Coordinates of C-alpha atoms in Angstrom, one line a residue:
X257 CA -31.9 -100.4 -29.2
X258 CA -31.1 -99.1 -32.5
X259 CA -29.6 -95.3 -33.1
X260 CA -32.2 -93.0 -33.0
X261 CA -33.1 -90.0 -36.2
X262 CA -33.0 -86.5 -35.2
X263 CA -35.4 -83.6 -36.1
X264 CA -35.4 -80.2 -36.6
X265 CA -38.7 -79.3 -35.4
X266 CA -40.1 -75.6 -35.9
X267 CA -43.7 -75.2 -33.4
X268 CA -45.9 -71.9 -34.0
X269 CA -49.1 -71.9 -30.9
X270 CA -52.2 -70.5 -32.5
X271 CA -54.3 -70.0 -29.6
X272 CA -58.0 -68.6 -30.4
X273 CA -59.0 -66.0 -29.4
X274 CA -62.0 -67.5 -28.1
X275 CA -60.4 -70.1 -26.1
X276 CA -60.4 -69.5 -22.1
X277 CA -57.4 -68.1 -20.1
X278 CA -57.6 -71.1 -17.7
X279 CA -57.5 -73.8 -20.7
X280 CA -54.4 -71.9 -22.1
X281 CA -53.0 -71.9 -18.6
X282 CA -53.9 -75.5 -17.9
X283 CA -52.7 -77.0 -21.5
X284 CA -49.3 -74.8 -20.9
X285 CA -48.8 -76.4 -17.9
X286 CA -49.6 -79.8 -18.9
X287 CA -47.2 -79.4 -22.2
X288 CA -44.3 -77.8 -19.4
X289 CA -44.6 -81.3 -17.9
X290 CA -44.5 -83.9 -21.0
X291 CA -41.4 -81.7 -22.8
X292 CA -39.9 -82.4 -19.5
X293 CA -40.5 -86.0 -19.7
X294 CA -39.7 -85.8 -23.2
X295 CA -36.3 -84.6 -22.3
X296 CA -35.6 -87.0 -19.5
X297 CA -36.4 -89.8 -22.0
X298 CA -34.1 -88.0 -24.7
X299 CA -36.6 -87.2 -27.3
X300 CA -36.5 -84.0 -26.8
X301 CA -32.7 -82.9 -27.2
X302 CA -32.7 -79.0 -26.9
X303 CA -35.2 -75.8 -27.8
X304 CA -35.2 -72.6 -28.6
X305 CA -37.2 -69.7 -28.0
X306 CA -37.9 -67.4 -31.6
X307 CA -37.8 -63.9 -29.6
X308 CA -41.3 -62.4 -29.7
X309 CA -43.4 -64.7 -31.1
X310 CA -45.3 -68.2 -29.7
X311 CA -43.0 -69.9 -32.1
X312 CA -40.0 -72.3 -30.8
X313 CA -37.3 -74.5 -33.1
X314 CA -35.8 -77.9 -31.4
X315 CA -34.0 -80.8 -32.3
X316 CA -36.0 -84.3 -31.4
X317 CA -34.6 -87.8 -31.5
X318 CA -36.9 -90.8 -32.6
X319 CA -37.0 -94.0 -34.3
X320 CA -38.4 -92.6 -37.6
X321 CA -40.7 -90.0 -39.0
X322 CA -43.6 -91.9 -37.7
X323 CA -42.8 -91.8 -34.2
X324 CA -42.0 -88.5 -34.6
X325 CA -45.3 -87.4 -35.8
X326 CA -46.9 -89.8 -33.2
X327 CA -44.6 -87.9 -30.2
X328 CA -45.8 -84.3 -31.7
X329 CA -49.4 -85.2 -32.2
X330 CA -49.7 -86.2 -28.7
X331 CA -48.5 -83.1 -27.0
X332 CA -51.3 -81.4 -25.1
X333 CA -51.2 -78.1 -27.6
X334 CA -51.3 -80.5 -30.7
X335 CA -54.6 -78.9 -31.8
X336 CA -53.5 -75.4 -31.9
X337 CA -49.7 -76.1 -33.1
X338 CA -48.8 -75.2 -36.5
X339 CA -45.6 -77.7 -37.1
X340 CA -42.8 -77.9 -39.7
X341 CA -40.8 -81.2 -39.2
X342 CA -36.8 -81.6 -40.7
X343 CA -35.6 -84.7 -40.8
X344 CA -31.4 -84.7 -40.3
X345 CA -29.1 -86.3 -41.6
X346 CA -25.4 -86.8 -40.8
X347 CA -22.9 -84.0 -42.6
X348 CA -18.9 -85.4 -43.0
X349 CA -18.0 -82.0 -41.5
X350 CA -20.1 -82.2 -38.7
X351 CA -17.7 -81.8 -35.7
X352 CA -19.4 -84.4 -33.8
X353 CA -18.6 -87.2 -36.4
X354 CA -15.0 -86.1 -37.2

């Protein structure tokens, strides 16, 4: 399998304000499960909370841009995510790589 690219990957929920309290419960429940599935399978490497907001930054691993959108765009919130996607790349400082 080849080497995987990692993402920086910044997700804002816009929930409206019409939508029902048992949908929101329902699709945050359903998007609990598939980030941990995500994680198991090693896409999704770490995240972090933005304190305050419905907002979250982590770093994602998959084949290519593509994929990546593909991943995000199935997520059971997709519809009501507003997402900024970063593509990494490797820094010669990076304390992993020296």
């Amino acid at each position: 399998m080849s080497e995987k690219n990692e993402f920086l990957v910044n997700i804002q929920i816009n929930w409206p304000s019409d939508l029902p309290e048992d949908t929101i419960a329902r699709l945050s429940t359903e998007e609990r499960q598939m980030a941990a599935e995500l994680a198991r399978a090693g896409t999704l490497v770490r995240m972090w909370r933005v304190p305050g907001r419905r907002e979250n930054w982590g770093l994602w691993r998959a084949q290519d841009a593509t994929q990546m959108h593909r991943i995000l765009s199935e997520l059971p919130v997709w519809p009501y995510m507003n997402v900024t996607v970063h593509a990494l790349a490797q820094h010669p400082v990076d304390p992993v790589y020296t």
